[in-house]
Short mmCIF file of C-alpha atoms in Angstrom, two decimals:
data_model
loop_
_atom_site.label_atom_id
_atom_site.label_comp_id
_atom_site.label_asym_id
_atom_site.label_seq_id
_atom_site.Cartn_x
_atom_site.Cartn_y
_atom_site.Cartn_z
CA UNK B 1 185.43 -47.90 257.64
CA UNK B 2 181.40 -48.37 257.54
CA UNK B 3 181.02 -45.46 254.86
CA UNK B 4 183.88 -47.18 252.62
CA UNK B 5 182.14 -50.74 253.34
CA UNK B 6 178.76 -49.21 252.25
CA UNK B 7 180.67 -47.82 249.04
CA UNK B 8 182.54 -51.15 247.81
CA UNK B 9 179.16 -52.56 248.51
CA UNK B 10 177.40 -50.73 246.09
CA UNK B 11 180.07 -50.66 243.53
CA UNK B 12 179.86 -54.43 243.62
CA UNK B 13 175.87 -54.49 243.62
CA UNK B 14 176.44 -52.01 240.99
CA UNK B 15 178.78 -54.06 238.08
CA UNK B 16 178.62 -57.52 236.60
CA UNK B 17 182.12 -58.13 234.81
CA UNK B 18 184.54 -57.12 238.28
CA UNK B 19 188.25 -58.49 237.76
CA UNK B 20 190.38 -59.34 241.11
CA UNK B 21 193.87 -58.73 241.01
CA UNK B 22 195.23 -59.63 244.49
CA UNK B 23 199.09 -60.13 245.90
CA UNK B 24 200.47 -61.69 249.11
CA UNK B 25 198.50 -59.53 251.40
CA UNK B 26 195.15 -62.16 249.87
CA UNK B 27 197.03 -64.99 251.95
CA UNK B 28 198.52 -63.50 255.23
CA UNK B 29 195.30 -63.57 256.98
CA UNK B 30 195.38 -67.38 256.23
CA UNK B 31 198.69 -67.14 257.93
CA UNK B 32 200.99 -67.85 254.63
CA UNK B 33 203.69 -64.80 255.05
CA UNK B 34 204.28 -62.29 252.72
CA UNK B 35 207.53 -61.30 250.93
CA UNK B 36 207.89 -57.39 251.97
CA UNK B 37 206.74 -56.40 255.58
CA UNK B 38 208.71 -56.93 259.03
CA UNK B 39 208.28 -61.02 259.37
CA UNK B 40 208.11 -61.72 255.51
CA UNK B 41 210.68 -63.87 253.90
CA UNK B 42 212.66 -61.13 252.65
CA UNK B 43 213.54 -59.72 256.49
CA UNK B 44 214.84 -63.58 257.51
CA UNK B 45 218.44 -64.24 257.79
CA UNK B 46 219.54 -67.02 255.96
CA UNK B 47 223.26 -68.11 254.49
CA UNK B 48 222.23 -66.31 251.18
CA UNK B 49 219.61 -63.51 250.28
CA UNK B 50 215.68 -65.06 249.70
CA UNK B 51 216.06 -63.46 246.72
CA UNK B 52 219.03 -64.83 245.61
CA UNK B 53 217.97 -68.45 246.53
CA UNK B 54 214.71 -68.26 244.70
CA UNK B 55 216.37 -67.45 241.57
CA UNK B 56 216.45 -69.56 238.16
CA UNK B 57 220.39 -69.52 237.99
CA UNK B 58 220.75 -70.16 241.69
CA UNK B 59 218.35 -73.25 241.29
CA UNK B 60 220.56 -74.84 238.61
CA UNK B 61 223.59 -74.27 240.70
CA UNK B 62 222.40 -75.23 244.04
CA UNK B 63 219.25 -77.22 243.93
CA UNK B 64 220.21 -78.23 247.29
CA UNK B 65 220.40 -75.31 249.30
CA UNK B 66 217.23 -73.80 247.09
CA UNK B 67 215.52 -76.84 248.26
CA UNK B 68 215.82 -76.40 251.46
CA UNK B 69 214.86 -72.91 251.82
CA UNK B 70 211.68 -73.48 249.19
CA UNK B 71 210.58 -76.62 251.42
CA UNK B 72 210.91 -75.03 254.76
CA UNK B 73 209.56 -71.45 253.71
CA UNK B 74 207.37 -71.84 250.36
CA UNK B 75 205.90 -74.91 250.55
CA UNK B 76 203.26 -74.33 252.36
CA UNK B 77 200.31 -76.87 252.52
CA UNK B 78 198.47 -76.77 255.51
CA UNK B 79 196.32 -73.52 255.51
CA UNK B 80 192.97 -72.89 254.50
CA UNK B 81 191.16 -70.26 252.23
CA UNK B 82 190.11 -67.36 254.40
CA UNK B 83 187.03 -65.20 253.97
CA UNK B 84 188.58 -62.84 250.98
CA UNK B 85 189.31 -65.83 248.41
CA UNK B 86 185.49 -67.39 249.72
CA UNK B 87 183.69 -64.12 249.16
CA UNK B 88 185.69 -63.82 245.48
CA UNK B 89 184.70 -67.72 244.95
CA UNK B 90 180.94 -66.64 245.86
CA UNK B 91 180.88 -63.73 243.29
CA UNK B 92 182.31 -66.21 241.08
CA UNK B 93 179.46 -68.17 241.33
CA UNK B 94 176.71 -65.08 241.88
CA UNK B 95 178.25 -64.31 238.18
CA UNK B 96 179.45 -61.14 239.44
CA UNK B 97 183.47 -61.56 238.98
CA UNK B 98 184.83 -63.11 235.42
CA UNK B 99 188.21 -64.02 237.04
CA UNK B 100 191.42 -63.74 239.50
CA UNK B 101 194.48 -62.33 238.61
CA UNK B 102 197.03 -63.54 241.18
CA UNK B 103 200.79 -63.26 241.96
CA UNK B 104 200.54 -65.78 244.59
CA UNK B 105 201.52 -69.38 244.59
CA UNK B 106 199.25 -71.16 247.23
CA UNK B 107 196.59 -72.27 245.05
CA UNK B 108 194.07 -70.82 248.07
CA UNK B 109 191.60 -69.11 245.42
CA UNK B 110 190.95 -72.60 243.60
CA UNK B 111 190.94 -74.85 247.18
CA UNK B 112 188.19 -71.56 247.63
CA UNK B 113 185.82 -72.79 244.80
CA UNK B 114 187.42 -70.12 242.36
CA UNK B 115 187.64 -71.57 238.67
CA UNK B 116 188.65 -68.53 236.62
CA UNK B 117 192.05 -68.21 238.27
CA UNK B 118 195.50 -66.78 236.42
CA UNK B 119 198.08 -67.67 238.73
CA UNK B 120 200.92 -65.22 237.28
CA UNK B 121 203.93 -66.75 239.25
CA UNK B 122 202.83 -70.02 239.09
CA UNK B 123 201.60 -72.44 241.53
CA UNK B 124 202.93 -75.04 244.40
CA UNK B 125 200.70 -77.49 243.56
CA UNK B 126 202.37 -78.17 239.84
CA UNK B 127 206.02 -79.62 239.66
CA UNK B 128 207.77 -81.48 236.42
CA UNK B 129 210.47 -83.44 236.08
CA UNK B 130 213.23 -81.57 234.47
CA UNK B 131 213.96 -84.36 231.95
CA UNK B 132 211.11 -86.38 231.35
CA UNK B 133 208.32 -83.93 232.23
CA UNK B 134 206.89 -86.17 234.53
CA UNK B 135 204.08 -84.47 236.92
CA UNK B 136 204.24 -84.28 240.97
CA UNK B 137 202.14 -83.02 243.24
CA UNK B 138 203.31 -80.73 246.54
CA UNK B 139 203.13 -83.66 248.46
CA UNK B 140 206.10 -85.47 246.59
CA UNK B 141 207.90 -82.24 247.13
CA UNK B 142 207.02 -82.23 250.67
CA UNK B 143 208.61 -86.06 251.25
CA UNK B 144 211.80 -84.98 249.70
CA UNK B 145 212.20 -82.09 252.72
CA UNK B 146 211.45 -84.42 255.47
CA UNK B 147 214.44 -86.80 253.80
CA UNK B 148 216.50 -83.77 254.02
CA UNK B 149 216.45 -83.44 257.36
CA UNK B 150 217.48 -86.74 258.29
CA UNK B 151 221.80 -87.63 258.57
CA UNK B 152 223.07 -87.60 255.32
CA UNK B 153 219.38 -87.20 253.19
CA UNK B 154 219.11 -84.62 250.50
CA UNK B 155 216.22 -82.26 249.88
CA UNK B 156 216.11 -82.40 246.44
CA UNK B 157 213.37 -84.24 244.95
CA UNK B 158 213.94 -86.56 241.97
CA UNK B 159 211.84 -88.05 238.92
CA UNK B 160 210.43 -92.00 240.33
CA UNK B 161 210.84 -92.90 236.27
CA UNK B 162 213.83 -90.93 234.85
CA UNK B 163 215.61 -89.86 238.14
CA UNK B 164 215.81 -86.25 236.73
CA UNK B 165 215.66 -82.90 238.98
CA UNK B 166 211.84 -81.85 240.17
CA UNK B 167 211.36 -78.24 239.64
CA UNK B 168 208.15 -76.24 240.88
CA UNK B 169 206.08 -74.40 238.18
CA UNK B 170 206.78 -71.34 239.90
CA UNK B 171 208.37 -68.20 238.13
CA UNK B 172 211.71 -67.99 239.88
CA UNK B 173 213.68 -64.34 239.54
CA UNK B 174 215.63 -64.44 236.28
CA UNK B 175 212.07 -66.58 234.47
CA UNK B 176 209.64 -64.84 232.28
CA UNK B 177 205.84 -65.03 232.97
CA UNK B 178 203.58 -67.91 231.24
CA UNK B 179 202.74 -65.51 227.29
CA UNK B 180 199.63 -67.29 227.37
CA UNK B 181 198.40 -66.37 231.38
CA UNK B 182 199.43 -62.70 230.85
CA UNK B 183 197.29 -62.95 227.51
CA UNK B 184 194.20 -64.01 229.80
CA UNK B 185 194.91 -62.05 232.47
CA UNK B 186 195.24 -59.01 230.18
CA UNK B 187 192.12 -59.94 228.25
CA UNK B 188 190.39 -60.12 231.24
CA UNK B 189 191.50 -56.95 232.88
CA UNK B 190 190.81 -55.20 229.87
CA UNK B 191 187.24 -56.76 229.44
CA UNK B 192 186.42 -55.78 233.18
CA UNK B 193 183.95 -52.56 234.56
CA UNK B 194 185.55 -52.98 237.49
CA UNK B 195 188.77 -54.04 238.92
CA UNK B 196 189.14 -54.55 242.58
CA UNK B 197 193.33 -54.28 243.60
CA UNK B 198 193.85 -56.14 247.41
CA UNK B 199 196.87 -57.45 249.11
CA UNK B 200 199.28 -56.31 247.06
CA UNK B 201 202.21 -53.57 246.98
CA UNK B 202 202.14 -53.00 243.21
CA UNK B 203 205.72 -52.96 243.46
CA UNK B 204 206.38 -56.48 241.22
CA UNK B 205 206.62 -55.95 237.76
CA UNK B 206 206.01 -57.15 235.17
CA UNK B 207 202.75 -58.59 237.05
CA UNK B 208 201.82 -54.66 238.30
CA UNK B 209 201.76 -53.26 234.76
CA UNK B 210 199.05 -55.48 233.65
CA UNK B 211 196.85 -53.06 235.76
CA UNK B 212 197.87 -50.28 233.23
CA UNK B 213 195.03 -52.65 230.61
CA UNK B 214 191.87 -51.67 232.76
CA UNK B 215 189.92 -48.74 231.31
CA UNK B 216 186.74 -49.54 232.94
CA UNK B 217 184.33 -47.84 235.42
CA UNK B 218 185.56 -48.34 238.82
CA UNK B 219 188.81 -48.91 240.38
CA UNK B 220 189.36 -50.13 243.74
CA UNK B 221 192.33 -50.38 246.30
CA UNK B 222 192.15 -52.17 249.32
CA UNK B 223 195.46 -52.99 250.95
CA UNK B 224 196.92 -52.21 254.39
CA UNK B 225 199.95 -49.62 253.26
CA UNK B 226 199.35 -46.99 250.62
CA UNK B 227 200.27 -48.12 246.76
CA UNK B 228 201.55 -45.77 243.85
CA UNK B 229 198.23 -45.94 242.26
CA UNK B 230 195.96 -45.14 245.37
CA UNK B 231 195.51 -41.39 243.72
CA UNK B 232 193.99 -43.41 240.37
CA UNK B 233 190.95 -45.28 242.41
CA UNK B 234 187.71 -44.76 243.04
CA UNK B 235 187.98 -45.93 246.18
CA UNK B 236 190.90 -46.78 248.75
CA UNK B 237 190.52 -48.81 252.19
CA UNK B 238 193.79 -49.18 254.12
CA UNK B 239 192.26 -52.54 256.06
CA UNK B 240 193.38 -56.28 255.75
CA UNK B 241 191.25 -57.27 252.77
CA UNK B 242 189.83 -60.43 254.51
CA UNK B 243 188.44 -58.52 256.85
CA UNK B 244 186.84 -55.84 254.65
CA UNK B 245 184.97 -58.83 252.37
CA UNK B 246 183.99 -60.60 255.09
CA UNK B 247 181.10 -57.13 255.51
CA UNK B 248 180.11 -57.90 251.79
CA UNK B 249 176.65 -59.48 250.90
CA UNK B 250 176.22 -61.19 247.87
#
């Protein structure tokens, strides 16, 4: 892998506008699992199908059950950035990268130092009150999953003011992405020389077409399996993406 390090070196040395767009993959090596491989959520048994549970219809019908699989599976709060979303933070910074396009929900590129961030599924760290629009953070949600488990407690969070049904800000299946992130993120990807793809299948649409916007110099794929646009790039390292930025200078 030295000769492909040496390459996404210099293609990074080489441009000044470089646009991330990164998937689950980003997060594993911080130990948050993925959806798609062997031990992600979608291979666990539970009384209905993740993604049945983690759908907008499913969460009106049975905020109970969906809380109990989002608290125990998706909530995930104690995990740290790991060295891909510090080295994109640092090129941040070295004025190098002009943003992050994400899929994920952790919120590890901003906990990173990252400020240009489009979170296209949403976030963890956001949740509203479903009547009054009332703001809570993770923790809140947290509390209401530890009640859950006790005799008779429920894990569904509700409003302290109106009493109204919490709901993440997280695109659930059946929801429509945020018009005015996928206007950023495509202005962005558009703007960029260089686009860097890691961590991610490129299987999830609508979020994958918004790659379809780049018509820049370099493309880039780093991601452990092989992707339908690997025969597009520039350059393609099958490697855990953490480990192939921790080799980058900047």
């Amino acid at each position: 892998m030295n000769e492909q390090i040496r390459e996404l070196q210099e293609i990074i040395d080489n441009h000044k506008k470089i646009v991330f767009f990164g998937g689950a993959g980003v997060s594993t090596e911080s130990g948050i699992p993925d959806f798609r491989s062997q031990d992600g959520l979608y291979s666990m048994q539970y009384k209905y199908p993740p993604e049945t549970i983690i759908s907008h219809s499913f969460f009106m019908r049975n905020p109970e059950e969906f809380y109990r699989f989002y608290t125990d599976k998706m909530l995930i709060l104690n995990v740290e950035p790991n060295a891909a979303h510090k080295k994109l933070a640092q090129m941040e910074k070295a004025g190098k990268l002009i943003a992050v396009v994400t899929q994920n929900i952790d919120g590890l590129h901003q906990k990173a130092g990252s400020e240009k961030v489009f979170e296209l599924h949403g976030s963890i760290h956001r949740n509203y009150c479903t009547k009054c629009g009332k703001f809570f953070g993770p923790e809140y949600i947290a509390d209401a999953g530890k009640k859950g488990k006790e005799p008779g407690g429920s894990y569904v969070p509700h409003c302290d003011s109106c009493g109204g049904t919490i709901k993440p800000d997280v695109v659930l299946y059946e929801e429509g992405l945020d018009n005015g992130i996928i206007r950023g993120a495509v202005k962005a990807i558009s703007e960029a020389d260089c686009l860097i793809i890691g961590g991610t299948s490129l299987i999830v649409y609508p979020a994958a077409g918004l790659v379809d916007y780049f018509q820049g110099d370099k493309l880039v794929l780093i991601n452990k399996s092989p992707t339908s646009r690997d025969r597009y790039a520039d350059l393609v390292i099958a490697a855990p993406i953490g480990e192939v930025f921790s080799q980058i200078r900047i």
